[in-house]
PDB file of C-alpha atoms in Angstrom:
ATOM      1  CA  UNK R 200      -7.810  11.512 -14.126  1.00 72.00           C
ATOM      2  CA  UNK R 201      -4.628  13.106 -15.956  1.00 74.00           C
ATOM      3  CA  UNK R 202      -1.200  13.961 -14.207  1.00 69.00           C
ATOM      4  CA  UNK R 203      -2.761  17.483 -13.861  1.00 77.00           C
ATOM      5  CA  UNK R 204      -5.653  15.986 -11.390  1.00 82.00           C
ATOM      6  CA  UNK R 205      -5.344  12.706 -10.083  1.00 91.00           C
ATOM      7  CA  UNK R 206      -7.789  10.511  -8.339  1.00 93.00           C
ATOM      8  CA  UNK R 207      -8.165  10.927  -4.626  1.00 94.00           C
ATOM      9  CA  UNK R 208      -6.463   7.922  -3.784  1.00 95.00           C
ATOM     10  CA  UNK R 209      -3.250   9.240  -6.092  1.00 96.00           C
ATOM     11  CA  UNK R 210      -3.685  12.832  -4.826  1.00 96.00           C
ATOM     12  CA  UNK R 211      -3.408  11.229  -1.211  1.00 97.00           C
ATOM     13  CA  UNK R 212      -0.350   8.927  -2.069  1.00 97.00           C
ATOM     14  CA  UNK R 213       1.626  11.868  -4.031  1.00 97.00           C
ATOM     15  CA  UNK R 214       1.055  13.786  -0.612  1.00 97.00           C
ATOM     16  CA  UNK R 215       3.373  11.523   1.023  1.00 98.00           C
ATOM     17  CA  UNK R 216       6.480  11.794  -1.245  1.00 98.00           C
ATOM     18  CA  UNK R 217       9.111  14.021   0.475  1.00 97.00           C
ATOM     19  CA  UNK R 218      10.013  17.649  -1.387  1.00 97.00           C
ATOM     20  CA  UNK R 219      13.297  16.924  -3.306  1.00 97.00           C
ATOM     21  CA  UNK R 220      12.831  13.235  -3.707  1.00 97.00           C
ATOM     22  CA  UNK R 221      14.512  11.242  -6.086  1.00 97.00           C
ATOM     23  CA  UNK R 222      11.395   8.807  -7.034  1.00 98.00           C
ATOM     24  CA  UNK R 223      10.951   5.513  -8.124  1.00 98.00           C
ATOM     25  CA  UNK R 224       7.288   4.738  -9.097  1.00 98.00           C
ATOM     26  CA  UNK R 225       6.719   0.729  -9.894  1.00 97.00           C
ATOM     27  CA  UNK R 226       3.903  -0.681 -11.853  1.00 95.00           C
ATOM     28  CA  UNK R 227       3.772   3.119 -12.960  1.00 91.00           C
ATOM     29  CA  UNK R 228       0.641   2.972 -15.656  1.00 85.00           C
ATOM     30  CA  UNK R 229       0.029   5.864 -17.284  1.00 90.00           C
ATOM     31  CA  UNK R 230       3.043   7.494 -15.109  1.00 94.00           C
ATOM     32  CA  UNK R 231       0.310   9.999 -14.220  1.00 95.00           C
ATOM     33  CA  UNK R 232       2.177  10.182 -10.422  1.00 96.00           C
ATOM     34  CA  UNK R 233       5.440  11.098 -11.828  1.00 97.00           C
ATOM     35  CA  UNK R 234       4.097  13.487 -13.846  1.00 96.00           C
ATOM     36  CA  UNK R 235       2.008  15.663 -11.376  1.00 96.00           C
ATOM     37  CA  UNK R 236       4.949  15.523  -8.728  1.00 97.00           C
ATOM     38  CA  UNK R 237       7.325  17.053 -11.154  1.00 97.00           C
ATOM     39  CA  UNK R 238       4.600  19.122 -12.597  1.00 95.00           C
ATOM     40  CA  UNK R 239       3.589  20.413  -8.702  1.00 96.00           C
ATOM     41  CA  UNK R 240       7.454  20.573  -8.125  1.00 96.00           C
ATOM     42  CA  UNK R 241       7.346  18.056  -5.314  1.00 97.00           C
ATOM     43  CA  UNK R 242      10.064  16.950  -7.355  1.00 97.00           C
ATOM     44  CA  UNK R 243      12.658  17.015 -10.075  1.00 93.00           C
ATOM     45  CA  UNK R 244      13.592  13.354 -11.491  1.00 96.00           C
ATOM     46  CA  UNK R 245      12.043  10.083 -10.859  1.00 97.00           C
ATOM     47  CA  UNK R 246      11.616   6.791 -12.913  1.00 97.00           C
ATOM     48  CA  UNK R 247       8.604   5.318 -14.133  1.00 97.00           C
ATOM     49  CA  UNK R 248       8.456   1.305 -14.050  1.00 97.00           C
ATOM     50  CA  UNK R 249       6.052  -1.028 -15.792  1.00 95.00           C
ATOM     51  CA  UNK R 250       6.352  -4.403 -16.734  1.00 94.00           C
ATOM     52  CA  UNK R 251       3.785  -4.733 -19.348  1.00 92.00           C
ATOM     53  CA  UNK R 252       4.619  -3.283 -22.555  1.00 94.00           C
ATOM     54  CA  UNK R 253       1.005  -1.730 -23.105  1.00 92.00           C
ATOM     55  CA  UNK R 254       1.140   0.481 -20.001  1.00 91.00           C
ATOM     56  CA  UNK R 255       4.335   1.446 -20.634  1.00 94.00           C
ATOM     57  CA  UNK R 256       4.120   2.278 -24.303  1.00 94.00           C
ATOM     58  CA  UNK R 257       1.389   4.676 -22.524  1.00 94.00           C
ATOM     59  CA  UNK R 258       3.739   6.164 -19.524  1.00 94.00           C
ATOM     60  CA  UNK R 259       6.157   6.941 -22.100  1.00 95.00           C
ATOM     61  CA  UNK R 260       3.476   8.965 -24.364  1.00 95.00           C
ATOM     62  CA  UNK R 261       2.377  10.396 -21.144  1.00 94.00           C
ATOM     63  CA  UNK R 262       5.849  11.711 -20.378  1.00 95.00           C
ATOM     64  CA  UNK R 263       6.216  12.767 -23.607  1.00 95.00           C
ATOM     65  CA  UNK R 264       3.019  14.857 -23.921  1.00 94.00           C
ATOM     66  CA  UNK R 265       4.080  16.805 -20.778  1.00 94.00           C
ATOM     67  CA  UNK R 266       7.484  17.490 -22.063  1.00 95.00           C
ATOM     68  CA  UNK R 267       9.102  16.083 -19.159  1.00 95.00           C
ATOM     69  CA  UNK R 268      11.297  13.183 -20.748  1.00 95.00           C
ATOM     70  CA  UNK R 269      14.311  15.567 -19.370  1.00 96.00           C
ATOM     71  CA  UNK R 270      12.745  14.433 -15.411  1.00 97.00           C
ATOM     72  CA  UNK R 271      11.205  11.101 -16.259  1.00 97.00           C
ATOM     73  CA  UNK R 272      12.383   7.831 -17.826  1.00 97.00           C
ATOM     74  CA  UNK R 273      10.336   5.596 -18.445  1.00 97.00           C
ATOM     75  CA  UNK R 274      11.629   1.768 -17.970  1.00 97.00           C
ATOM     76  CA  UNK R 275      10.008  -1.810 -19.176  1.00 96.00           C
ATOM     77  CA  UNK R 276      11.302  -3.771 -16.584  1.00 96.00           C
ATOM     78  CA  UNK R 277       9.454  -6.029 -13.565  1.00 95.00           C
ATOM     79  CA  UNK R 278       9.247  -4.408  -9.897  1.00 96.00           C
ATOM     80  CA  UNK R 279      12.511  -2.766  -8.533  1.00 97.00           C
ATOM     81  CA  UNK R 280      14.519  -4.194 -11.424  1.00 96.00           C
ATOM     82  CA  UNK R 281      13.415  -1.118 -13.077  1.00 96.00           C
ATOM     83  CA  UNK R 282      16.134   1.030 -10.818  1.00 96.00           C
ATOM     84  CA  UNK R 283      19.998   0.703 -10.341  1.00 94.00           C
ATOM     85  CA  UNK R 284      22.418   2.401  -7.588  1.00 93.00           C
ATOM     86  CA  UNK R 285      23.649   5.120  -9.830  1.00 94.00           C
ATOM     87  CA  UNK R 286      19.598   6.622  -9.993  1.00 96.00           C
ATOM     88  CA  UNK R 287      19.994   7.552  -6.564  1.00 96.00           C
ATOM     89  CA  UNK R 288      16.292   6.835  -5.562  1.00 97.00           C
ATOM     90  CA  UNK R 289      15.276   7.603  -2.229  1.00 97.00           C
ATOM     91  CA  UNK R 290      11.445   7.204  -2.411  1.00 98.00           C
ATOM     92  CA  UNK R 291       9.408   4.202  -3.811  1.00 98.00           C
ATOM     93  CA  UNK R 292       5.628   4.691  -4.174  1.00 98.00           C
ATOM     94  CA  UNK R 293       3.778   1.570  -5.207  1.00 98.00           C
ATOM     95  CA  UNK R 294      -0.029   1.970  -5.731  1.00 96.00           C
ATOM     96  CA  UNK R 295      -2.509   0.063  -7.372  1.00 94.00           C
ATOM     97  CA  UNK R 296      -1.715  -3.683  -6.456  1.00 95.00           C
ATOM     98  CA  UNK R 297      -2.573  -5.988  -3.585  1.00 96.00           C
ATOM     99  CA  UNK R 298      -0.650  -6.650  -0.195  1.00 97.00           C
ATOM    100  CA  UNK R 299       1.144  -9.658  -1.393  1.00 97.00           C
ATOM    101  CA  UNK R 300       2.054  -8.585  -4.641  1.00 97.00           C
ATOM    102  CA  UNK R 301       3.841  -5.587  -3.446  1.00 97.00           C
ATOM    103  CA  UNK R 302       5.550  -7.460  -0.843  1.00 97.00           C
ATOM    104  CA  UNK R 303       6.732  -9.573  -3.566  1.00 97.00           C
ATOM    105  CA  UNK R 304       8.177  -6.649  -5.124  1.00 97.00           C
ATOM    106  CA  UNK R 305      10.154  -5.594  -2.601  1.00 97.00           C
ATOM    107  CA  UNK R 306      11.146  -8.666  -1.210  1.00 96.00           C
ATOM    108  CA  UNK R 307      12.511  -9.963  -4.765  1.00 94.00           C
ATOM    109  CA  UNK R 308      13.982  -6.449  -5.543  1.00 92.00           C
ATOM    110  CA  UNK R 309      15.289  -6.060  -1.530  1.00 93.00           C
ATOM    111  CA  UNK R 310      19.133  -5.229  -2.479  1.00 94.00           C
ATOM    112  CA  UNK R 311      17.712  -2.087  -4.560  1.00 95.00           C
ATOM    113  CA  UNK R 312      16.449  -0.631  -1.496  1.00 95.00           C
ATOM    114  CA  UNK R 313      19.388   0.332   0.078  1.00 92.00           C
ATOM    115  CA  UNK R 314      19.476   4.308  -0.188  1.00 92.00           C
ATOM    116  CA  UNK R 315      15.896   4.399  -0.379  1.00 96.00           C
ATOM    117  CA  UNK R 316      14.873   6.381   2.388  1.00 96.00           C
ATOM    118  CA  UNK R 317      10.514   5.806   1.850  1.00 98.00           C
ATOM    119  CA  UNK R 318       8.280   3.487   0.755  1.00 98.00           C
ATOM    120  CA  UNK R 319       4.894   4.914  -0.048  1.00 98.00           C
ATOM    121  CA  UNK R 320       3.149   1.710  -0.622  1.00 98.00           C
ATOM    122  CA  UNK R 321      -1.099   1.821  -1.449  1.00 98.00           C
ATOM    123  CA  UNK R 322      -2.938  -1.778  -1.477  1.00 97.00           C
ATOM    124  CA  UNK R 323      -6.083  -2.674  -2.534  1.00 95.00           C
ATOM    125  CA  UNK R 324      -6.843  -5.366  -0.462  1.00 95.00           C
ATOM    126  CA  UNK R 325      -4.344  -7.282   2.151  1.00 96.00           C
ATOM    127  CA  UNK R 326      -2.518  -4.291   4.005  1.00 97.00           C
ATOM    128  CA  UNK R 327      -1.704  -6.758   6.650  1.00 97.00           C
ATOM    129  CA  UNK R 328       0.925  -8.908   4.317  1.00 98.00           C
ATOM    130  CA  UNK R 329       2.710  -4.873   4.247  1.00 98.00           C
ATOM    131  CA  UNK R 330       2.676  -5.043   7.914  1.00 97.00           C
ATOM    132  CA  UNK R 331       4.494  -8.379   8.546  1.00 96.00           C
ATOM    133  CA  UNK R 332       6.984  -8.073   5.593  1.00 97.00           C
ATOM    134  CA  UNK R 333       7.740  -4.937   7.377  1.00 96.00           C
ATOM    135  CA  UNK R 334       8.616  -6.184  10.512  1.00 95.00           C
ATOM    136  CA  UNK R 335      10.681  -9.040   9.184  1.00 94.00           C
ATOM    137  CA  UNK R 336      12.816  -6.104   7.120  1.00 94.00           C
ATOM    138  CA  UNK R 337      12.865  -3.929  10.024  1.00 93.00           C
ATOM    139  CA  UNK R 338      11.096  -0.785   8.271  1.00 96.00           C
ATOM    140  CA  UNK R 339       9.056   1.276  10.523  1.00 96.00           C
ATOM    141  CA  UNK R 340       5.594   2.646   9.736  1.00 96.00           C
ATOM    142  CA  UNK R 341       5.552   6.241  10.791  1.00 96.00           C
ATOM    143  CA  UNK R 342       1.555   7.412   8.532  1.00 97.00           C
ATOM    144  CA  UNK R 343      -1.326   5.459   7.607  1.00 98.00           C
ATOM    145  CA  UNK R 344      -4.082   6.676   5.906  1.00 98.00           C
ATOM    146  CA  UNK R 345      -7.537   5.119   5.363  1.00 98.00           C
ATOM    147  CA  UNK R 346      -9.819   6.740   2.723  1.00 97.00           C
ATOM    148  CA  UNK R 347     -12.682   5.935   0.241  1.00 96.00           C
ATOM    149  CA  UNK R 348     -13.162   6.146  -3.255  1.00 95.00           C
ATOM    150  CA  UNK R 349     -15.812   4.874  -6.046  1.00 92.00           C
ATOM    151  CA  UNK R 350     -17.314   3.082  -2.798  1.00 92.00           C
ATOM    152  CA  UNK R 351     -13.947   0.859  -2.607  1.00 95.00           C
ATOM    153  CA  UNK R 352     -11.701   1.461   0.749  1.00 97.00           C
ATOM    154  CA  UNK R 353      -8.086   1.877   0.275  1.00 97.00           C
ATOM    155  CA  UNK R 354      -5.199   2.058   2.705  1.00 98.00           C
ATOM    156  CA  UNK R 355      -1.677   3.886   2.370  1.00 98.00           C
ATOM    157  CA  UNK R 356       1.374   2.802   4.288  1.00 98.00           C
ATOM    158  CA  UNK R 357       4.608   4.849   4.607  1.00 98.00           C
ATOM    159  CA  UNK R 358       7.202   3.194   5.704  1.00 98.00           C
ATOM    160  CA  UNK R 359      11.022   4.268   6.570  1.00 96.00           C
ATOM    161  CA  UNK R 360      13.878   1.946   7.671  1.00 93.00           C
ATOM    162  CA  UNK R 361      14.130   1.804  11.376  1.00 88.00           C
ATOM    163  CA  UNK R 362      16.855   0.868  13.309  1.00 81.00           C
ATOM    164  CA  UNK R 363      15.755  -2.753  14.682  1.00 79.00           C
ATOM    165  CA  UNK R 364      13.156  -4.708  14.878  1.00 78.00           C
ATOM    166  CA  UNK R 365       9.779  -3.412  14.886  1.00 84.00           C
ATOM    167  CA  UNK R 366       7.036  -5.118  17.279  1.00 89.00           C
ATOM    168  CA  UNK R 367       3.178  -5.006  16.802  1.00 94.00           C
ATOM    169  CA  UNK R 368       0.371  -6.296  18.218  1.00 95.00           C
ATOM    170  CA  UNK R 369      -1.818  -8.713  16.583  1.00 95.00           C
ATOM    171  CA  UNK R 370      -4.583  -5.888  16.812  1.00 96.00           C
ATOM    172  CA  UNK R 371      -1.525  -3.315  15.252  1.00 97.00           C
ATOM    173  CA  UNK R 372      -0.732  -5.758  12.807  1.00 97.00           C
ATOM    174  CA  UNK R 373      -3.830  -6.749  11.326  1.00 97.00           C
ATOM    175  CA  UNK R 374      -5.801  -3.185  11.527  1.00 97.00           C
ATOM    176  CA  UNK R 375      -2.738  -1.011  11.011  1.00 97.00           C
ATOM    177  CA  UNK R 376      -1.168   0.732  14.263  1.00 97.00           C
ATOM    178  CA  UNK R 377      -1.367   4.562  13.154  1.00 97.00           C
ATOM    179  CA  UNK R 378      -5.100   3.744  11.628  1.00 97.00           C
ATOM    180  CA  UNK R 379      -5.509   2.380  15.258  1.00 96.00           C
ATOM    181  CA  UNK R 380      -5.037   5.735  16.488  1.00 95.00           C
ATOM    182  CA  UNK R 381      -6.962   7.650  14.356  1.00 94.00           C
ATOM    183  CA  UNK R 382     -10.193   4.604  13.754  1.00 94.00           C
ATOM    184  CA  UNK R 383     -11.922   7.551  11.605  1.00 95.00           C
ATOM    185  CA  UNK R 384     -15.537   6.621  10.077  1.00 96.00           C
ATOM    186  CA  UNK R 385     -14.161   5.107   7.128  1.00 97.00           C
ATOM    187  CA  UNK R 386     -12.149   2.665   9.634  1.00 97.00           C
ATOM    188  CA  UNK R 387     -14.720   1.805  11.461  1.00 96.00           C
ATOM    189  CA  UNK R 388     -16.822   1.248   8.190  1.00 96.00           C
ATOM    190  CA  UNK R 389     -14.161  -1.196   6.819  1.00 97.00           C
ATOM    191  CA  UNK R 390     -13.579  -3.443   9.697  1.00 97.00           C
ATOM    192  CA  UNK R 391     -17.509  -3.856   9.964  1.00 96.00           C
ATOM    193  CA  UNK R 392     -17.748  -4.674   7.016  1.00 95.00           C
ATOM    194  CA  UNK R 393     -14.686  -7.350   7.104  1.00 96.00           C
ATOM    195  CA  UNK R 394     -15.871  -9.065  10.388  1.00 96.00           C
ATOM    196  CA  UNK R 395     -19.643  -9.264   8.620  1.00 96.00           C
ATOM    197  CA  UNK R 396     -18.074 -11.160   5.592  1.00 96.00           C
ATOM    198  CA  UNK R 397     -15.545 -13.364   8.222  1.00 95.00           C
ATOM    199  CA  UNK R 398     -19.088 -14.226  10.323  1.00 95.00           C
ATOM    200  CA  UNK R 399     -21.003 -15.462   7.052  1.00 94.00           C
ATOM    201  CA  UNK R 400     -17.699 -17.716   6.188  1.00 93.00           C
ATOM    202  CA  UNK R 401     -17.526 -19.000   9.356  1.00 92.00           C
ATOM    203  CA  UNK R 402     -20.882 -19.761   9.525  1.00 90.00           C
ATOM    204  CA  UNK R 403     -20.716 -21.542   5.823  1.00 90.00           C
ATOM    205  CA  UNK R 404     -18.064 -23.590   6.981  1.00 87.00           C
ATOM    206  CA  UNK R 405     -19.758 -25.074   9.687  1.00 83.00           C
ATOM    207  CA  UNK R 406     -22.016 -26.681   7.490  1.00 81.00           C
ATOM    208  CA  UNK R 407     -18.906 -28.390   5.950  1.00 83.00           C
ATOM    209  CA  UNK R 408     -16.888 -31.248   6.409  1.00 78.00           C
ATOM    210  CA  UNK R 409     -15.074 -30.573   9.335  1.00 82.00           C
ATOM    211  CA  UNK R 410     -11.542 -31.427   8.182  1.00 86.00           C
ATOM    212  CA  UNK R 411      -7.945 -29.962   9.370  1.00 86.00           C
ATOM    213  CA  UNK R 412      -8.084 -27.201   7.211  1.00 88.00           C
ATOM    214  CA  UNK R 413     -11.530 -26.111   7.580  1.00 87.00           C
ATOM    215  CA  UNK R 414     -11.023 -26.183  11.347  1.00 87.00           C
ATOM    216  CA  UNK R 415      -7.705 -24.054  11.049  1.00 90.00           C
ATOM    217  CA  UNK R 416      -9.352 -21.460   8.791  1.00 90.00           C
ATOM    218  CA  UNK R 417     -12.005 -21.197  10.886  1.00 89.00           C
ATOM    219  CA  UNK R 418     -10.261 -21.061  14.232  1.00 93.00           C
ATOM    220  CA  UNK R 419      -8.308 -18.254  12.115  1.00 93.00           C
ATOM    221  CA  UNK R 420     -11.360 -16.305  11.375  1.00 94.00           C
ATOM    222  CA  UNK R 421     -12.833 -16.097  14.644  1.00 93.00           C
ATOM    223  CA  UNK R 422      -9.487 -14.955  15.920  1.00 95.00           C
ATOM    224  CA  UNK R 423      -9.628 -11.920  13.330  1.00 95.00           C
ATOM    225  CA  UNK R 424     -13.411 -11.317  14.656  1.00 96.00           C
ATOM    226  CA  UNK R 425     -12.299 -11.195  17.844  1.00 96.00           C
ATOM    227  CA  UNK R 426      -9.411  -8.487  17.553  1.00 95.00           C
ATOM    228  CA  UNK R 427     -11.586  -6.510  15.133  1.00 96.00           C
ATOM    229  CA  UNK R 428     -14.720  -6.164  17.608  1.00 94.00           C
ATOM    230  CA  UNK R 429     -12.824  -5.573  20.795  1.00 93.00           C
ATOM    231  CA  UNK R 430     -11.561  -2.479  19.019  1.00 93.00           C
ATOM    232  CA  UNK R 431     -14.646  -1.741  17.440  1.00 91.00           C
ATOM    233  CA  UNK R 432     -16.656  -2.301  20.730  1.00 86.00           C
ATOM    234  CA  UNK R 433     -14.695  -0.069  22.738  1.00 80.00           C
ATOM    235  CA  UNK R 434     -15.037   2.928  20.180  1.00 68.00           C
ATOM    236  CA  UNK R 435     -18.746   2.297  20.768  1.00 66.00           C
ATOM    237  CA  UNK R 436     -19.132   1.943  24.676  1.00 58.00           C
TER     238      UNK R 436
END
């Protein structure tokens, strides 16, 4: 992978940054998204975050070696504390991390966001914590996408602000609402595959000491089985 040709999972995210954008990119990396937006002409300026001084000492090199320091800076600073007002961002694309981590990002970084238009965020594992910090900020989901890569299955969220108060399902909230809509192969693959690995802990647990945690966790699980295989049983029938 090089900003010329990203991975799938990058190509996929980079698809969902508006023409013209104004880009923040947090937890950046090699700043290889950046680059091959401004490269593709998606668009003209955006900033490159990292918090660890390896990665960034690598972003900036990056930048560098594509002559685009003019488009891209390049900041050592944690989450959104990499932006200010006077950027102008209007996009944030976060890729890379878990659910909860990004939330944490946003939520700790939550006055930058005002002027930002899009989130583009891309978890590993945990979509579902993107989901509820969502509703509580009132920012709508309007794409999902669900693909696969290396054998590992990755969603992408893209969010905008919305005027009130979103409300989801359980069901919406848990397996995404516009994956719902879609439940492609590699959907159907990854909720399988979840509710398998729920059963087997359930199933270990009852061979433990029943205490109040155990019983919550479990009651917990079996509630995620549940709204996983009425979905998946009806796409079968």
């Amino acid at each position: 992978m090089n900003a010329q040709q990203l991975s799938h999972r990058l190509t996929r995210v980079a698809h969902h940054v508006p023409k013209g954008a104004v880009v923040a990119d947090i937890g950046s990396d090699h700043a290889y998204l950046p680059c091959y937006l401004v490269l593709n002409g998606v668009i003209e300026k955006a900033i490159a975050g990292e918090v660890v001084k390896g990665p960034f000492e690598s972003a900036q090199k990056q930048v560098q070696q594509e002559l685009l320091t003019e488009k891209i800076e390049v900041r050592l600073a944690s989450g959104l504390d990499a932006i200010s007002p006077e950027d102008g961002i209007t996009a944030v694309t976060i890729a890379g991390m878990g659910g909860p981590l990004i939330c944490s990002i946003l939520e700790h970084g939550s006055e930058k966001l005002a002027g930002v238009e899009r989130l583009i965020l891309q978890p590993n594992v945990h979509a579902k914590a993107i989901r509820d910090w969502a509703v509580l900020n009132e920012w709508n989901i309007v794409e999902e996408e669900i693909l696969k890569e290396n054998e590992k299955i990755y969603e992408i969220l893209v969010l905008e602000k919305a005027q009130s108060r979103i409300s989801w399902s359980p069901q919406q909230l848990l397996m995404g609402p516009e994956l719902l809509k879609q439940k492609t192969a590699i959907f159907q693959e990854k909720w399988m595959r979840e509710s398998a690995q729920w059963k087997k802990i359930v199933a270990s647990m009852e061979a433990t000491a029943q205490t109040v945690e155990i019983v919550e966790k479990k009651q917990e699980l079996v509630k995620k089985i549940q709204l996983v295989e009425e979905v998946l049983q009806r796409e079968n029938s």
